[in-house]
PDB file of C-alpha atoms in Angstrom:
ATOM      1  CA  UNK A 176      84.760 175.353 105.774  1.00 54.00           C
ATOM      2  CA  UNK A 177      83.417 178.473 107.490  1.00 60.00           C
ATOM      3  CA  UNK A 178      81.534 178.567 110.530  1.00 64.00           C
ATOM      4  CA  UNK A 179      77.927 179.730 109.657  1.00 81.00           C
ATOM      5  CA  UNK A 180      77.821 182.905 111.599  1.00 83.00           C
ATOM      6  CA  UNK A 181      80.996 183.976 109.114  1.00 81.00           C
ATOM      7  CA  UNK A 182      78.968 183.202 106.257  1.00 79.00           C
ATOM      8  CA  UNK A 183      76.594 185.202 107.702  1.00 81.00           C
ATOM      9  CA  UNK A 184      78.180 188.110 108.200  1.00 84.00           C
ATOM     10  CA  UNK A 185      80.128 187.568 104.528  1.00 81.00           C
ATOM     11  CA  UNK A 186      76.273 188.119 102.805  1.00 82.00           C
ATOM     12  CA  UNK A 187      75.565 190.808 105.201  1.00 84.00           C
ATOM     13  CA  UNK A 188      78.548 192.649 104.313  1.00 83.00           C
ATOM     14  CA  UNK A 189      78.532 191.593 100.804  1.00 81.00           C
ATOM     15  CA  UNK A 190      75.016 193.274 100.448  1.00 82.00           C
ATOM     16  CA  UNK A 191      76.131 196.881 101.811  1.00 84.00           C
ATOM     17  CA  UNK A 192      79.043 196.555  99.370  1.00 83.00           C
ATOM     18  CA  UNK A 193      77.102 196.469  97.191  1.00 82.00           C
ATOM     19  CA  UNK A 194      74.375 198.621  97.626  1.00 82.00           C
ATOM     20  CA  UNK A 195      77.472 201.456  98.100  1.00 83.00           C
ATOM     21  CA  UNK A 196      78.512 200.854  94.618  1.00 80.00           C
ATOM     22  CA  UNK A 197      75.311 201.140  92.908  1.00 80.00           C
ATOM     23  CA  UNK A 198      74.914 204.285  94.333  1.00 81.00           C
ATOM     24  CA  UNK A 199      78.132 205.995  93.415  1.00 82.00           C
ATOM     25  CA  UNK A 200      79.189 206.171  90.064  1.00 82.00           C
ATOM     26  CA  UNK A 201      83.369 206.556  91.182  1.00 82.00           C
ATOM     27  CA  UNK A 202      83.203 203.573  92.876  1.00 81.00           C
ATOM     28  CA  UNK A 203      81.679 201.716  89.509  1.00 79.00           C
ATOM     29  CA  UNK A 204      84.318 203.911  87.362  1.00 81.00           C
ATOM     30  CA  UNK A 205      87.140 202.582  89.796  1.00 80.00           C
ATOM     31  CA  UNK A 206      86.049 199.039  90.002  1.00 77.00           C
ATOM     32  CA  UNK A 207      85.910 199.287  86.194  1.00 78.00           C
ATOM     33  CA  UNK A 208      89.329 200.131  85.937  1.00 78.00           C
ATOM     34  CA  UNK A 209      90.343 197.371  87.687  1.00 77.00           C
ATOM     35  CA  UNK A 210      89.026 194.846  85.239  1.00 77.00           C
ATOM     36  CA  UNK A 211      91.262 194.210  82.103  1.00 75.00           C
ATOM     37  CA  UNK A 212      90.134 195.111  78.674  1.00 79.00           C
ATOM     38  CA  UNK A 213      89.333 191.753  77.265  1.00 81.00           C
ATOM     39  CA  UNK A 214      91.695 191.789  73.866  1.00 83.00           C
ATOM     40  CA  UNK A 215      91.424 190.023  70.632  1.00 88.00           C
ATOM     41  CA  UNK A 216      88.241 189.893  67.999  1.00 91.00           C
ATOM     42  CA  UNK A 217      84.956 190.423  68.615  1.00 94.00           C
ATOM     43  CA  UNK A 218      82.817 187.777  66.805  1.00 95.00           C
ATOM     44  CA  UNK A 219      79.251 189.046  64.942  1.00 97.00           C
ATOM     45  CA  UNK A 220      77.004 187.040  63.570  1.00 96.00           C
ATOM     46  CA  UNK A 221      74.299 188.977  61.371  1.00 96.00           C
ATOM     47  CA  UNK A 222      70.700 188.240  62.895  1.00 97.00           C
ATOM     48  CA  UNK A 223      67.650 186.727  60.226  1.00 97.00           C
ATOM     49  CA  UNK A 224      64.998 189.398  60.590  1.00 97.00           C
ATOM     50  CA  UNK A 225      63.419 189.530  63.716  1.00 98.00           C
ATOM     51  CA  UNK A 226      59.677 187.664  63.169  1.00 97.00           C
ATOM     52  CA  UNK A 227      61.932 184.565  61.553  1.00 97.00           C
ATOM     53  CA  UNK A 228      63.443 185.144  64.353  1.00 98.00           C
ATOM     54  CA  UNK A 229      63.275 182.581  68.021  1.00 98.00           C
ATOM     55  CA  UNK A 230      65.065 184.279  71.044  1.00 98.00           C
ATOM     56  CA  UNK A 231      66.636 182.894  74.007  1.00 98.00           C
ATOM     57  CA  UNK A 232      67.043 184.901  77.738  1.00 98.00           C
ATOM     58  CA  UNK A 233      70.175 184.205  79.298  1.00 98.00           C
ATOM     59  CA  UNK A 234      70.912 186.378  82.620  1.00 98.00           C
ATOM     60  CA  UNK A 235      73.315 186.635  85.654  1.00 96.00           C
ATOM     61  CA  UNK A 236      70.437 187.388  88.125  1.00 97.00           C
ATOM     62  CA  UNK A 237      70.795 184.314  89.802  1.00 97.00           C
ATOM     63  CA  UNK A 238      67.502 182.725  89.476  1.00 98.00           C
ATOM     64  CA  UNK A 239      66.786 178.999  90.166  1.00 98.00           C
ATOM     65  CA  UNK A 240      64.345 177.075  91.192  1.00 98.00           C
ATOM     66  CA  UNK A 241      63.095 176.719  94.438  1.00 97.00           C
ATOM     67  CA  UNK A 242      64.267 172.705  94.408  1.00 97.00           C
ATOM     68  CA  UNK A 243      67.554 173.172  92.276  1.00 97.00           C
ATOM     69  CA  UNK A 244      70.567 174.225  94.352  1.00 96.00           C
ATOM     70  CA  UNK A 245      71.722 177.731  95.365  1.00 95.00           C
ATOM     71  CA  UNK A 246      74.328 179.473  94.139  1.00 95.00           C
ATOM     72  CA  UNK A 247      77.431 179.644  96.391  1.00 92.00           C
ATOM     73  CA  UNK A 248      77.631 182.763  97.802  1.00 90.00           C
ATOM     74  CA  UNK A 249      80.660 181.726 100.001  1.00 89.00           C
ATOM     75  CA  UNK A 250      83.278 182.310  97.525  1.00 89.00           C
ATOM     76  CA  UNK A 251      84.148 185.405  97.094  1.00 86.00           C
ATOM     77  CA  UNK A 252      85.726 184.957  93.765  1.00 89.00           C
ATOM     78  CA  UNK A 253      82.297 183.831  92.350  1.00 91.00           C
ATOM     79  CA  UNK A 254      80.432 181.005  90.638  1.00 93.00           C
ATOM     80  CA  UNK A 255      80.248 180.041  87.109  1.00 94.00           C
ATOM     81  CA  UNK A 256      77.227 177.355  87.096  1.00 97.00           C
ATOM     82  CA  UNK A 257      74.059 178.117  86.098  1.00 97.00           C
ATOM     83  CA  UNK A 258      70.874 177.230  86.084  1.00 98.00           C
ATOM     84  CA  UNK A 259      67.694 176.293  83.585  1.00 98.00           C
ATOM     85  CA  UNK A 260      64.929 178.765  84.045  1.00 98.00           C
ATOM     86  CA  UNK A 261      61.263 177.090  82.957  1.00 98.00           C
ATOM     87  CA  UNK A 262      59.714 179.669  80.661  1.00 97.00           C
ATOM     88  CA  UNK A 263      56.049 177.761  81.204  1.00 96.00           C
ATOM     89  CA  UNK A 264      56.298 177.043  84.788  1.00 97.00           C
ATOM     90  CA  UNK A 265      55.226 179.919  86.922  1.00 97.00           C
ATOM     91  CA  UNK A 266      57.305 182.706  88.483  1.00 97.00           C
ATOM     92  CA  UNK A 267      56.143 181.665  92.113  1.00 97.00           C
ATOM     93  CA  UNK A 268      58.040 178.416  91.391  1.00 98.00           C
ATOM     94  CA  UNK A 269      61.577 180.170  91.277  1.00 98.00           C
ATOM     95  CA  UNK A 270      63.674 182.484  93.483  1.00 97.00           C
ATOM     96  CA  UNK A 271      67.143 184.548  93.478  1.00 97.00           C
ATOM     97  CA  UNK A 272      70.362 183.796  95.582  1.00 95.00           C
ATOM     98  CA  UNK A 273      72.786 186.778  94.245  1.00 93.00           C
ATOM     99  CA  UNK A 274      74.080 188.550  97.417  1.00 89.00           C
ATOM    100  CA  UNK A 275      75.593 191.207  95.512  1.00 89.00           C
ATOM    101  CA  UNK A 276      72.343 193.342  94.226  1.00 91.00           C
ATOM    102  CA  UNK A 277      69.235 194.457  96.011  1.00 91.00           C
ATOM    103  CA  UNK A 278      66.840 191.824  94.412  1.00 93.00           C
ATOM    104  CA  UNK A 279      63.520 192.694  96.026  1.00 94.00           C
ATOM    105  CA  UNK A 280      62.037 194.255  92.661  1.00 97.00           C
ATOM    106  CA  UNK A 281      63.086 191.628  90.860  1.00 97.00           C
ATOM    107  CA  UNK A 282      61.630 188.780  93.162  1.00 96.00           C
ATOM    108  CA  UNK A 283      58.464 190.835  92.955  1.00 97.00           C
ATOM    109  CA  UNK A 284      58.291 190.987  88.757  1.00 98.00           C
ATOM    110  CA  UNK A 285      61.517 188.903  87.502  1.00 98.00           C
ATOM    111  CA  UNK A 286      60.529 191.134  84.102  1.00 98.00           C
ATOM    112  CA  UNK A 287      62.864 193.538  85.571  1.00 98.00           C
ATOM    113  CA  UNK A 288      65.694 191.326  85.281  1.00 98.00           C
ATOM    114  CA  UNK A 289      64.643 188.082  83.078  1.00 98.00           C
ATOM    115  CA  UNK A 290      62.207 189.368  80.776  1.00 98.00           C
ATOM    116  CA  UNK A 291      59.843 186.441  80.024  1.00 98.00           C
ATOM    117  CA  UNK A 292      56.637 187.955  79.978  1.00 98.00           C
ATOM    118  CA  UNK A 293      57.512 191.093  77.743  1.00 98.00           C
ATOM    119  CA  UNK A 294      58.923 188.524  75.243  1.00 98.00           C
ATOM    120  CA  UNK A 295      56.018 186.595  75.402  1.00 98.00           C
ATOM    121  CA  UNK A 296      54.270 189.516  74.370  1.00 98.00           C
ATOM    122  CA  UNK A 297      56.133 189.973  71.677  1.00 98.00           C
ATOM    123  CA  UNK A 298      55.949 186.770  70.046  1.00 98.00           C
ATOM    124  CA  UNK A 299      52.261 187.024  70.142  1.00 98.00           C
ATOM    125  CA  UNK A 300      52.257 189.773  68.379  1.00 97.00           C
ATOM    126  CA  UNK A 301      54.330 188.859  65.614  1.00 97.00           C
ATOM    127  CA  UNK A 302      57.770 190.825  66.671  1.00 97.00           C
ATOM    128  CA  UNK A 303      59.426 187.973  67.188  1.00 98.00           C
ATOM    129  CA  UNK A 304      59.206 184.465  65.655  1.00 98.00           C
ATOM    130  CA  UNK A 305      59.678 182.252  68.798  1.00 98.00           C
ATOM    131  CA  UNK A 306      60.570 182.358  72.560  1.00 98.00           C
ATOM    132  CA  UNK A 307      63.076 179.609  73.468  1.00 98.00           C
ATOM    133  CA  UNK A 308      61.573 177.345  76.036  1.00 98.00           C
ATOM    134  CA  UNK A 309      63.903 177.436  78.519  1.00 98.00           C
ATOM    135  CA  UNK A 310      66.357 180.779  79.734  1.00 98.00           C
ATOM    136  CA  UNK A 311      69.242 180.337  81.220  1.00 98.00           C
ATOM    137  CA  UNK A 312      70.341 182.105  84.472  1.00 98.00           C
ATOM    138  CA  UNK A 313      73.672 182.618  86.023  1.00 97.00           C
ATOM    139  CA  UNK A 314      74.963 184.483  89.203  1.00 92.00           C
ATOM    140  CA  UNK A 315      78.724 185.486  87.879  1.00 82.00           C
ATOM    141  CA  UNK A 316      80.098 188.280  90.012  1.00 83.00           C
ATOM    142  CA  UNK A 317      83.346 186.040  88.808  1.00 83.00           C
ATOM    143  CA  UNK A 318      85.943 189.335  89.971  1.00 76.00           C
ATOM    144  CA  UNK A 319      89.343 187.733  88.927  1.00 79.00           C
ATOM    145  CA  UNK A 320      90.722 185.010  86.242  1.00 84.00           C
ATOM    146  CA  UNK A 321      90.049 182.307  88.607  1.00 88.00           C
ATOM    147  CA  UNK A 322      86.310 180.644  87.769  1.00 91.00           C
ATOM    148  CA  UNK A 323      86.187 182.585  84.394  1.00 90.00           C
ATOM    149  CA  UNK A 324      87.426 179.308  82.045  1.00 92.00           C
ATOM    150  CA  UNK A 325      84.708 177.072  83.636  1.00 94.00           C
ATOM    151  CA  UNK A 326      82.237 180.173  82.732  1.00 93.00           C
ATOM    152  CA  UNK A 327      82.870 180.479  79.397  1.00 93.00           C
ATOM    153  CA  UNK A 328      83.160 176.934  79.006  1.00 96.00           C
ATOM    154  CA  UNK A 329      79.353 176.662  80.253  1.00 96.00           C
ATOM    155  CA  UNK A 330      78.118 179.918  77.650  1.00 96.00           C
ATOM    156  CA  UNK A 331      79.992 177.781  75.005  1.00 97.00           C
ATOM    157  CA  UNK A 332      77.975 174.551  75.773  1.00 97.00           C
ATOM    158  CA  UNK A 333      74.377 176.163  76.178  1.00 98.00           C
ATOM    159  CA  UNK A 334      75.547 178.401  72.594  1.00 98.00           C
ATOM    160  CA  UNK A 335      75.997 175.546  70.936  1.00 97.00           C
ATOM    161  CA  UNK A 336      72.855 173.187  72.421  1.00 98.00           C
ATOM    162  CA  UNK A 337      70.627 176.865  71.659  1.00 98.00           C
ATOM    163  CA  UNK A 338      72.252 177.327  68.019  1.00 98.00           C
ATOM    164  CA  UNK A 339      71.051 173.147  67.661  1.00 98.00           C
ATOM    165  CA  UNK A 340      67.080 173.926  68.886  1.00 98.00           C
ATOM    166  CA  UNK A 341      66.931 176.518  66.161  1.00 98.00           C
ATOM    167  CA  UNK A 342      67.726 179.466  68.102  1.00 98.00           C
ATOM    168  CA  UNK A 343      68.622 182.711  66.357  1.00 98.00           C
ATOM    169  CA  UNK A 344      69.169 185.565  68.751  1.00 98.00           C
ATOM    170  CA  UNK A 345      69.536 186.076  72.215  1.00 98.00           C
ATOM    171  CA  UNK A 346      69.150 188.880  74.901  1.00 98.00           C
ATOM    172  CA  UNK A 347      71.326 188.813  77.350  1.00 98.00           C
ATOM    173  CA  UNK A 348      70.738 190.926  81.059  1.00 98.00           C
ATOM    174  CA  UNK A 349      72.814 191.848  83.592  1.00 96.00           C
ATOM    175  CA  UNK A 350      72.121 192.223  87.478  1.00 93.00           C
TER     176      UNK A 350
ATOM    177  CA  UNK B 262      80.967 185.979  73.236  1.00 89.00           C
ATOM    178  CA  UNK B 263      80.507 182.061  73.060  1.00 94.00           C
ATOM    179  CA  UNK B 264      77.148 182.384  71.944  1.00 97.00           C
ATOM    180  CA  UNK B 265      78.000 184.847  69.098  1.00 97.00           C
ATOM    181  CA  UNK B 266      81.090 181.952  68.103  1.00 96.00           C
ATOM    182  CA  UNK B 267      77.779 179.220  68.162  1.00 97.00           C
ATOM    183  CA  UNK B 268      76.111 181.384  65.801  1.00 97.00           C
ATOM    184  CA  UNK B 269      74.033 183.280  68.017  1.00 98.00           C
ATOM    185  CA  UNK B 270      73.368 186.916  67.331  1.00 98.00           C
ATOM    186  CA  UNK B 271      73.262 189.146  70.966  1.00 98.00           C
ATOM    187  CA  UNK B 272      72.271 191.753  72.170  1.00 98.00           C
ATOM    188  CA  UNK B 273      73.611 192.959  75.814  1.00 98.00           C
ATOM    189  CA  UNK B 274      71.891 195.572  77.770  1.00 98.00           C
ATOM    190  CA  UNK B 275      74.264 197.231  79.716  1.00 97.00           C
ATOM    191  CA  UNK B 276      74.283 199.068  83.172  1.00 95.00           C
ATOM    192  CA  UNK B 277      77.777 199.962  84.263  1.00 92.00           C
ATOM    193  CA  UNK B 278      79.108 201.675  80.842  1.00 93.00           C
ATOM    194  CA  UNK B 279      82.890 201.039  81.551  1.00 90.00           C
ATOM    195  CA  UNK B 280      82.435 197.535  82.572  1.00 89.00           C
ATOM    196  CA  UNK B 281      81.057 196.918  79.375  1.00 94.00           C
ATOM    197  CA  UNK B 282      83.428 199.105  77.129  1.00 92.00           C
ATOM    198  CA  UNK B 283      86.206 197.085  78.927  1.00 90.00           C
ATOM    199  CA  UNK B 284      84.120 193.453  78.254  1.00 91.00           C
ATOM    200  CA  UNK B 285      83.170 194.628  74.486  1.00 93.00           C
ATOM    201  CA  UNK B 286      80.407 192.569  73.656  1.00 96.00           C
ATOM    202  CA  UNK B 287      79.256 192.117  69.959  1.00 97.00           C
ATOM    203  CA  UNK B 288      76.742 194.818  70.329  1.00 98.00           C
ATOM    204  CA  UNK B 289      75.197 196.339  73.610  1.00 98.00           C
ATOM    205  CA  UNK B 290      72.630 198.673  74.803  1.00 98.00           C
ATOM    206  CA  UNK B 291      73.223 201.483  77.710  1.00 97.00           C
ATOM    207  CA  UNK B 292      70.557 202.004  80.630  1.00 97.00           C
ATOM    208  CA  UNK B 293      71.511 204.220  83.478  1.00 94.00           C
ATOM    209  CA  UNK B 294      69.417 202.232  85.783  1.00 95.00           C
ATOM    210  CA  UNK B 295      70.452 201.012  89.033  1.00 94.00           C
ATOM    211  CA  UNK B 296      71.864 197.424  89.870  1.00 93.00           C
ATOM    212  CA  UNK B 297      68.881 194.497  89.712  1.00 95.00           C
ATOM    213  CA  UNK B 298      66.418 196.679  87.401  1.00 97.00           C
ATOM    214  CA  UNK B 299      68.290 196.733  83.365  1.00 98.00           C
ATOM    215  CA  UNK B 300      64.818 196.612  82.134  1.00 98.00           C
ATOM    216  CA  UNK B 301      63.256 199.180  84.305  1.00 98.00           C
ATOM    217  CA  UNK B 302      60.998 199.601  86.972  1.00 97.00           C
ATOM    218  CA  UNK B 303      58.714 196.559  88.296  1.00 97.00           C
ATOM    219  CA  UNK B 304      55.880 196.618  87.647  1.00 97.00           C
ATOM    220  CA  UNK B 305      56.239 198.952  84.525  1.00 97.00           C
ATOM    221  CA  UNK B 306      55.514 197.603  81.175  1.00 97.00           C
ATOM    222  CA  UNK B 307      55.448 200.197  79.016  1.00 96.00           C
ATOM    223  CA  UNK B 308      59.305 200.603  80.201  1.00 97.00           C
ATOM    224  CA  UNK B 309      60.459 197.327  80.497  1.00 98.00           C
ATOM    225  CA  UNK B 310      59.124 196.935  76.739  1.00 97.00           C
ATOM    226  CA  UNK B 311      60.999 200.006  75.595  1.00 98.00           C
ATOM    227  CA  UNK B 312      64.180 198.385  76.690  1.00 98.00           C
ATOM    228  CA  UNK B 313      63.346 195.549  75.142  1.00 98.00           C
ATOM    229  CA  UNK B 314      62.269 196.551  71.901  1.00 98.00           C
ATOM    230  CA  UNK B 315      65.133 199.004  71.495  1.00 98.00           C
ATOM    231  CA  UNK B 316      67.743 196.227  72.091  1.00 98.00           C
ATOM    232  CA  UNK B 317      65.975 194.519  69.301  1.00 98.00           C
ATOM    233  CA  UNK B 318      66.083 197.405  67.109  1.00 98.00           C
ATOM    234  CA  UNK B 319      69.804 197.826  68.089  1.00 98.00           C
ATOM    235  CA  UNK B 320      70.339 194.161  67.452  1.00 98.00           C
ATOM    236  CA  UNK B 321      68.948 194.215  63.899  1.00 97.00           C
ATOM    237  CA  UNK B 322      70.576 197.373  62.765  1.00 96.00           C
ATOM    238  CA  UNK B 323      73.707 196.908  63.938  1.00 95.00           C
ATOM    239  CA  UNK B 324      76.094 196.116  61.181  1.00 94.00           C
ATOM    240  CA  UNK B 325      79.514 195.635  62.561  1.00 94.00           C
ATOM    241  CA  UNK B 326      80.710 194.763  66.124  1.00 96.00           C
ATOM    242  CA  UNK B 327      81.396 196.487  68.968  1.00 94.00           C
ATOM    243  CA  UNK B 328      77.658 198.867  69.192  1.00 96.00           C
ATOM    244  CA  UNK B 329      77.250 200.323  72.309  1.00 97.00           C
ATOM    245  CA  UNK B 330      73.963 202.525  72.357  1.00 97.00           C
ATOM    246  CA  UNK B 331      73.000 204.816  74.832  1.00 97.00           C
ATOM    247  CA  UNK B 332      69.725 204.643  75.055  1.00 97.00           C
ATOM    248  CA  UNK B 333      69.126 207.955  77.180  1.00 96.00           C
ATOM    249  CA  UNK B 334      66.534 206.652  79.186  1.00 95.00           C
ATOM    250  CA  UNK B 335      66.770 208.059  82.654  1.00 91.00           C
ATOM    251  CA  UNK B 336      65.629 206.237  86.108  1.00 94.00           C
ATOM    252  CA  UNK B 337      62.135 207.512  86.858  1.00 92.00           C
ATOM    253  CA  UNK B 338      62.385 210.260  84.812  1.00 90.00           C
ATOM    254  CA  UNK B 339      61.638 209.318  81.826  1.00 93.00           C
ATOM    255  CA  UNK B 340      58.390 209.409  80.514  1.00 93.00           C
ATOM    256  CA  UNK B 341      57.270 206.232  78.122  1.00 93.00           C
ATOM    257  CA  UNK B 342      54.062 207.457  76.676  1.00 91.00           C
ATOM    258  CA  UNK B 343      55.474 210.729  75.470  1.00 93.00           C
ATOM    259  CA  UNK B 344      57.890 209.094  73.320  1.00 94.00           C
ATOM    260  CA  UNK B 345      57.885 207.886  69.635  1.00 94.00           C
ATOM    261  CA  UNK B 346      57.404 204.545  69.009  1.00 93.00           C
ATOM    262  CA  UNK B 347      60.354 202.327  68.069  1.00 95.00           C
ATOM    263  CA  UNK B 348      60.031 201.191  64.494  1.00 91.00           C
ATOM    264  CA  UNK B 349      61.612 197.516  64.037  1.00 89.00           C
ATOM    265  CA  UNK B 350      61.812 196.277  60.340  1.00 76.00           C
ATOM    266  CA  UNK B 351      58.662 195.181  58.677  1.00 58.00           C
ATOM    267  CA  UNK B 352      56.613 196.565  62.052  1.00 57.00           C
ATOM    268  CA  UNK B 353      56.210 200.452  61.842  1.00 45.00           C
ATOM    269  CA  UNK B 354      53.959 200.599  65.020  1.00 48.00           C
ATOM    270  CA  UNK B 355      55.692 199.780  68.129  1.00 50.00           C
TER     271      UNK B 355
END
């Protein structure tokens, strides 16, 4: 267990990290290259025309609400859980723990990140069948092989419990 | 990936090209907009709903897998209202 002024300083320096890489391009082109080309076949499923269409948001912005558990931002080789994001309950009601981007626009208008309200707006006008009641957030920044099984393992079970509520399509957004 | 094997059709917007050349997701659009903001600016609707609407327009014209559109828009640069609309199936006025 680490003292708390290391976990401190872990965030801290996690946070310059990365605010370095988003603003060079070699370092994302070398961190890149350091991730293995995932092999083998890409699955596609062909998508019922968008206004029969209900959507689902998944992320790996890190949201969660205020009285759910954090994610742990004290391993460095990531975290796989995730957590149920209430499309009706208000924005004020949730918050971000993701050391590893700069999240003050998106605690200011999640839209930037999770994009509830623009598909709201959307489905009323016609666009898209449905909105999926609940979106489903992650925080990832899983670097190595390590946490990556129980990740997958969790997109597999909320896949199958979305493809069971009737839901068609999904948009998925990075951090 | 999982949710594409459940029968899911996604779409991916993407922010760090290699990364997602590398990952290969069923289909994916490409925003060169920095880390926390892959639908834009907050605050900005008329670009948030660009990205949005062009990942659905990606997501129902794709027809094989491995898409990965750049969608050319530029961070703060790019100006919404002086583009032409995105036409989705059945919806010419976007």
């Amino acid at each position: 267990m680490r003292e708390p002024w290391q976990r401190r300083w872990k965030r801290i320096y996690d946070r310059l990290l990365a605010e370095a890489f988003d603003r060079s391009d070699l370092l994302k082109r070398l961190w890149s290259r350091s991730l293995a080309a995932r092999e083998g076949v890409t699955p596609f499923v062909p998508p019922p025309p968008l206004a029969r269409s209900t959507l689902a948001l998944l992320t790996t912005g890190g949201f969660h609400h205020h009285s759910a558990p954090a994610f742990d931002m004290s391993d460095p080789k990531g975290d796989p859980s995730y957590r149920e994001v209430e499309i009706a309950r208000p924005a004020s009601e949730y918050t971000i723990t993701h050391d590893y981007y700069d999240h003050r626009d998106a605690a200011q208008d999640r839209n930037v990140v999770l994009p509830i309200e623009r598909a709201q707006e959307l489905v009323r006008e016609g666009v898209l069948k449905g909105l999926y009641g609940r979106a489903y957030s992650f925080m990832g920044h899983l670097l190595d092989d390590t946490h990556i099984p129980k990740m997958e393992e969790n997109a597999r079970e909320i896949g199958r419990h979305l493809r069971r509520e009737g839901v068609d399509i999904a948009l998925l957004t990075p951090a | 990936l999982q949710l594409e094997s459940a029968g899911i059709a996604t779409i991916a917007v993407s922010i760090v090209r290699e990364v997602t050349e590398r990952e290969r997701p069923p289909r994916a659009v490409f925003v060169r907009y920095p880390f926390g903001h892959p639908m834009g600016l907050a605050g900005d609707t008329a670009g948030q709903r660009r990205v949005f609407l062009e990942a659905l327009k990606t997501l129902s014209e794709a027809e094989s897998p491995g898409l990965l559109r750049d969608l050319g828009l530029r961070w703060r640069r790019t100006d919404f209202a002086a583009l032409p609309a995105v036409e989705l199936e059945g919806s010419p006025r976007r």
